[in-house]
Tab-separated table of C-alpha atoms in Angstrom:
chain	number	residue	atom	x	y	z
C	61	MET	CA	102.715	114.106	136.988
C	62	GLU	CA	102.965	114.285	132.594
C	63	LEU	CA	106.407	115.215	130.928
C	64	THR	CA	106.865	119.278	130.926
C	65	HIS	CA	107.648	120.520	127.553
C	66	GLU	CA	110.982	121.858	129.297
C	67	GLU	CA	111.864	118.347	130.146
C	68	PHE	CA	111.376	117.277	126.818
C	69	GLN	CA	113.625	119.780	125.727
C	70	LYS	CA	116.321	119.193	128.015
C	71	ALA	CA	116.302	115.459	127.754
C	72	ARG	CA	116.952	115.599	123.720
C	73	ARG	CA	119.670	118.337	124.656
C	74	ILE	CA	121.518	116.039	127.023
C	75	SER	CA	120.684	112.953	124.523
C	76	LYS	CA	122.673	115.194	121.559
C	77	GLU	CA	125.733	115.921	123.864
C	78	ILE	CA	125.755	112.155	125.105
C	79	GLN	CA	125.527	110.511	121.582
C	80	SER	CA	128.124	113.087	120.398
C	81	TYR	CA	130.652	112.419	122.978
C	82	LEU	CA	130.664	108.955	122.914
C	83	GLU	CA	131.033	109.396	119.254
C	84	SER	CA	134.307	111.647	120.145
C	85	ILE	CA	135.789	109.093	122.489
C	86	ASN	CA	134.843	106.204	120.533
C	87	ALA	CA	133.612	104.402	123.797
C	88	ASP	CA	130.235	102.376	125.250
C	89	GLY	CA	129.004	101.422	128.094
C	90	LEU	CA	129.807	104.651	130.311
C	91	ARG	CA	128.503	105.064	133.420
C	92	SER	CA	126.028	108.331	134.705
C	93	THR	CA	129.183	109.210	136.704
C	94	ASP	CA	131.583	109.016	133.700
C	95	LEU	CA	128.893	111.670	131.914
C	96	TYR	CA	128.446	113.409	134.704
C	97	PRO	CA	131.185	115.628	134.077
C	98	ILE	CA	130.581	116.401	130.406
C	99	LEU	CA	127.044	117.427	130.862
C	100	ALA	CA	127.419	119.767	134.289
C	101	ARG	CA	130.342	121.561	132.090
C	102	LYS	CA	127.743	122.123	129.646
C	103	ASN	CA	125.132	123.095	131.680
C	104	LEU	CA	122.612	120.920	130.704
C	105	ILE	CA	122.435	119.266	134.389
C	106	GLU	CA	122.318	120.461	137.860
C	107	LYS	CA	125.718	120.845	139.614
C	108	ASP	CA	125.802	118.850	143.103
C	109	LYS	CA	128.269	117.135	144.959
C	110	GLU	CA	126.981	113.713	144.255
C	111	ASN	CA	128.645	112.900	141.428
C	112	GLY	CA	125.393	113.228	139.339
C	113	LEU	CA	122.537	112.788	141.690
C	114	HIS	CA	120.367	115.488	140.030
C	115	PHE	CA	120.809	113.795	136.406
C	116	ARG	CA	120.324	110.273	138.102
C	117	ARG	CA	117.107	111.606	139.531
C	118	PHE	CA	115.886	113.143	135.711
C	119	LEU	CA	116.966	109.785	134.226
C	120	HIS	CA	114.891	107.822	137.211
C	121	ARG	CA	112.116	110.433	136.181
C	122	LEU	CA	111.963	109.628	132.497
C	123	MET	CA	111.761	105.846	133.353
C	124	ASP	CA	108.564	106.188	135.811
C	125	LEU	CA	107.021	108.066	133.032
C	126	GLY	CA	107.905	105.405	130.356
C	127	VAL	CA	109.676	107.823	128.324
C	128	LEU	CA	113.611	107.112	128.491
C	129	GLY	CA	114.302	105.043	125.696
C	130	SER	CA	112.753	107.527	123.118
C	131	LEU	CA	113.840	110.939	124.668
C	132	ILE	CA	117.843	109.219	125.478
C	133	PRO	CA	118.066	106.140	123.332
C	134	GLN	CA	121.723	105.956	124.657
C	135	CYS	CA	120.529	104.988	128.015
C	136	LYS	CA	120.365	101.771	129.250
C	137	PRO	CA	119.293	101.082	132.820
C	138	GLN	CA	120.303	98.060	134.917
C	139	LYS	CA	119.387	96.906	138.101
C	140	ASN	CA	122.198	97.045	140.940
C	141	LEU	CA	123.735	93.472	141.036
C	142	ASN	CA	123.963	93.837	144.888
C	143	ASN	CA	120.940	95.676	145.621
C	144	ASN	CA	117.843	95.480	143.230
C	145	SER	CA	116.561	98.798	144.575
C	146	PHE	CA	118.916	100.815	143.307
C	147	THR	CA	119.651	101.148	139.269
C	148	ASP	CA	122.715	101.820	137.274
C	149	TRP	CA	123.073	103.763	134.072
C	150	TYR	CA	124.907	102.682	131.488
C	151	PHE	CA	125.408	104.559	127.864
C	152	TYR	CA	125.595	103.022	124.060
C	153	ARG	CA	126.084	105.016	121.084
C	154	VAL	CA	122.745	104.874	118.781
C	155	TYR	CA	123.374	103.301	115.323
C	156	ASN	CA	121.198	104.363	111.852
C	157	LYS	CA	120.059	101.410	109.617
C	158	ASP	CA	123.601	100.959	108.173
C	159	LYS	CA	125.435	100.756	111.396
C	160	GLU	CA	126.888	103.636	111.323
C	161	PRO	CA	126.462	106.106	114.486
C	162	GLN	CA	123.639	108.240	114.619
C	163	THR	CA	125.331	111.503	114.511
C	164	VAL	CA	122.237	113.663	114.450
C	165	LEU	CA	119.007	112.526	116.098
C	166	ASP	CA	115.704	113.202	115.090
C	167	LYS	CA	114.361	116.530	116.642
C	168	GLU	CA	110.867	114.959	118.340
C	169	PRO	CA	111.049	111.285	118.303
C	170	ARG	CA	108.095	109.349	116.135
C	171	ASP	CA	106.704	107.559	119.215
C	172	ILE	CA	106.118	110.709	121.611
C	173	LYS	CA	104.771	113.812	121.327
C	174	MET	CA	106.500	117.181	122.471
C	175	PRO	CA	104.428	118.353	125.359
C	176	GLU	CA	102.623	121.935	124.987
C	177	LEU	CA	104.059	124.868	127.156
C	178	SER	CA	102.975	125.368	130.454
C	179	ASP	CA	101.440	128.445	131.090
C	180	VAL	CA	104.287	129.609	133.333
C	181	GLU	CA	106.684	128.364	130.693
C	182	ILE	CA	105.364	130.448	128.277
C	183	ASP	CA	105.541	133.371	130.690
C	184	GLU	CA	108.996	132.699	131.565
C	185	LEU	CA	109.626	133.296	127.222
C	186	ILE	CA	107.514	136.046	127.212
C	187	LYS	CA	109.910	138.013	129.920
C	188	GLU	CA	113.042	136.634	127.603
C	189	TRP	CA	111.854	137.873	124.335
C	190	SER	CA	110.232	141.252	126.003
C	191	PRO	CA	113.769	143.195	124.839
C	192	GLU	CA	112.509	142.497	121.197
C	193	VAL	CA	109.102	144.024	121.254
C	194	ASP	CA	110.960	146.637	123.107
C	195	LYS	CA	113.240	147.443	120.121
C	196	LEU	CA	110.221	147.789	117.793
C	197	PRO	CA	109.510	151.187	115.833
C	198	LYS	CA	107.096	153.164	117.903
C	199	ARG	CA	104.798	155.851	116.226
C	200	ASN	CA	104.158	159.085	117.855
C	201	LEU	CA	101.560	159.389	119.948
C	202	SER	CA	100.032	162.702	118.350
C	203	ASP	CA	99.107	160.452	115.412
C	204	PHE	CA	96.514	159.085	117.421
C	205	ASP	CA	92.725	159.948	118.337
C	206	TYR	CA	91.233	159.713	122.059
C	207	PRO	CA	89.805	156.209	121.372
C	208	LYS	CA	92.973	154.840	120.142
C	209	LEU	CA	94.536	156.518	123.038
C	210	ASP	CA	92.295	155.120	125.419
C	211	THR	CA	92.763	151.567	123.997
C	212	ARG	CA	96.887	152.060	124.653
C	213	LYS	CA	96.144	152.113	127.948
C	214	SER	CA	95.634	148.325	128.082
C	215	TYR	CA	97.270	147.960	125.158
C	216	ALA	CA	100.999	149.635	125.141
C	217	ARG	CA	101.436	148.621	121.257
C	218	ALA	CA	97.974	149.072	120.189
C	219	TYR	CA	97.497	150.407	116.565
C	220	GLU	CA	101.015	150.295	115.725
C	221	ILE	CA	102.310	149.482	112.049
C	222	TRP	CA	103.061	145.695	111.688
C	223	THR	CA	106.774	145.597	110.953
C	224	SER	CA	108.799	142.346	109.277
C	225	ALA	CA	110.353	142.177	112.063
C	226	GLU	CA	107.439	141.982	114.519
C	227	ILE	CA	105.766	139.616	112.273
C	228	HIS	CA	108.535	137.380	112.339
C	229	LEU	CA	108.324	137.668	116.318
C	230	MET	CA	104.435	136.826	116.131
C	231	THR	CA	105.155	133.762	114.036
C	232	ARG	CA	107.875	132.418	116.249
C	233	ALA	CA	105.547	133.081	119.262
C	234	TYR	CA	102.385	131.485	118.084
C	235	ASN	CA	104.249	128.492	116.912
C	236	LYS	CA	105.621	128.282	120.310
C	237	PHE	CA	103.124	129.326	122.499
C	238	LYS	CA	99.877	127.795	120.279
C	239	LYS	CA	97.540	130.230	122.188
C	240	ILE	CA	96.859	134.307	120.710
C	241	ASP	CA	96.218	135.830	124.169
C	242	LYS	CA	100.001	134.861	125.144
C	243	VAL	CA	101.074	135.993	121.572
C	244	ALA	CA	99.294	139.344	122.334
C	245	SER	CA	100.491	139.493	125.660
C	246	LEU	CA	104.254	139.592	124.280
C	247	LEU	CA	103.471	142.147	121.543
C	248	LYS	CA	101.374	144.190	124.049
C	249	ARG	CA	98.464	144.279	121.495
C	250	GLN	CA	94.863	143.205	121.362
C	251	PRO	CA	94.246	139.926	120.811
C	252	SER	CA	92.003	140.366	118.235
C	253	ALA	CA	94.757	142.481	116.338
C	254	VAL	CA	96.955	139.383	116.642
C	255	LYS	CA	94.057	137.066	115.464
C	256	ARG	CA	93.646	139.212	112.213
C	257	LYS	CA	97.164	138.813	111.374
C	258	LEU	CA	97.500	135.474	112.033
C	259	GLU	CA	94.332	134.964	109.771
C	260	GLU	CA	95.908	137.601	107.181
C	261	LEU	CA	99.504	135.018	106.868
C	262	ASN	CA	97.249	131.886	106.723
C	263	LEU	CA	98.616	130.894	110.046
C	264	ILE	CA	95.241	129.864	111.296
C	265	LYS	CA	91.665	129.821	109.946
């Protein structure tokens, strides 16, 4: 199974929080159990009764996928001295070329491409962003002739006037989804209308 977009983003948020925390206490060599309360308090990892079991499983998954060092460079896994089947997770600050702690990590590691969103992840974002669409202004239905009203049965916002707010939302959604039909689903417009507007803005050719 490949790395998901959600896992990518989660790993980067965890990495930034770990870097920030290690810098704030000026320390290195902390273990996953030391960092678990910090990350759980920030809701970056799922809470459990085993002092970070879900966190360690997530680190294992990233390591098995070969992306741990790229996404959470602070983490240095080591085989347990008493049991080679177990891994101990240690964390150290990341330094820049000037040997100073690297406060702001790159948004995207150079050696790994951010995974595209799955349809399930996109549908979740559509649900999350739908209230923004509902706030957009609506024309009076009396302005529409029968063919337009018939189209509105399938596309609830067909033939609405494009506002700057909707264009901003469309642009944000397309940059995130990379799928015109999903953007159209969010905006409740015809895919052909969304495609034309994206072309007008030179976002697609």
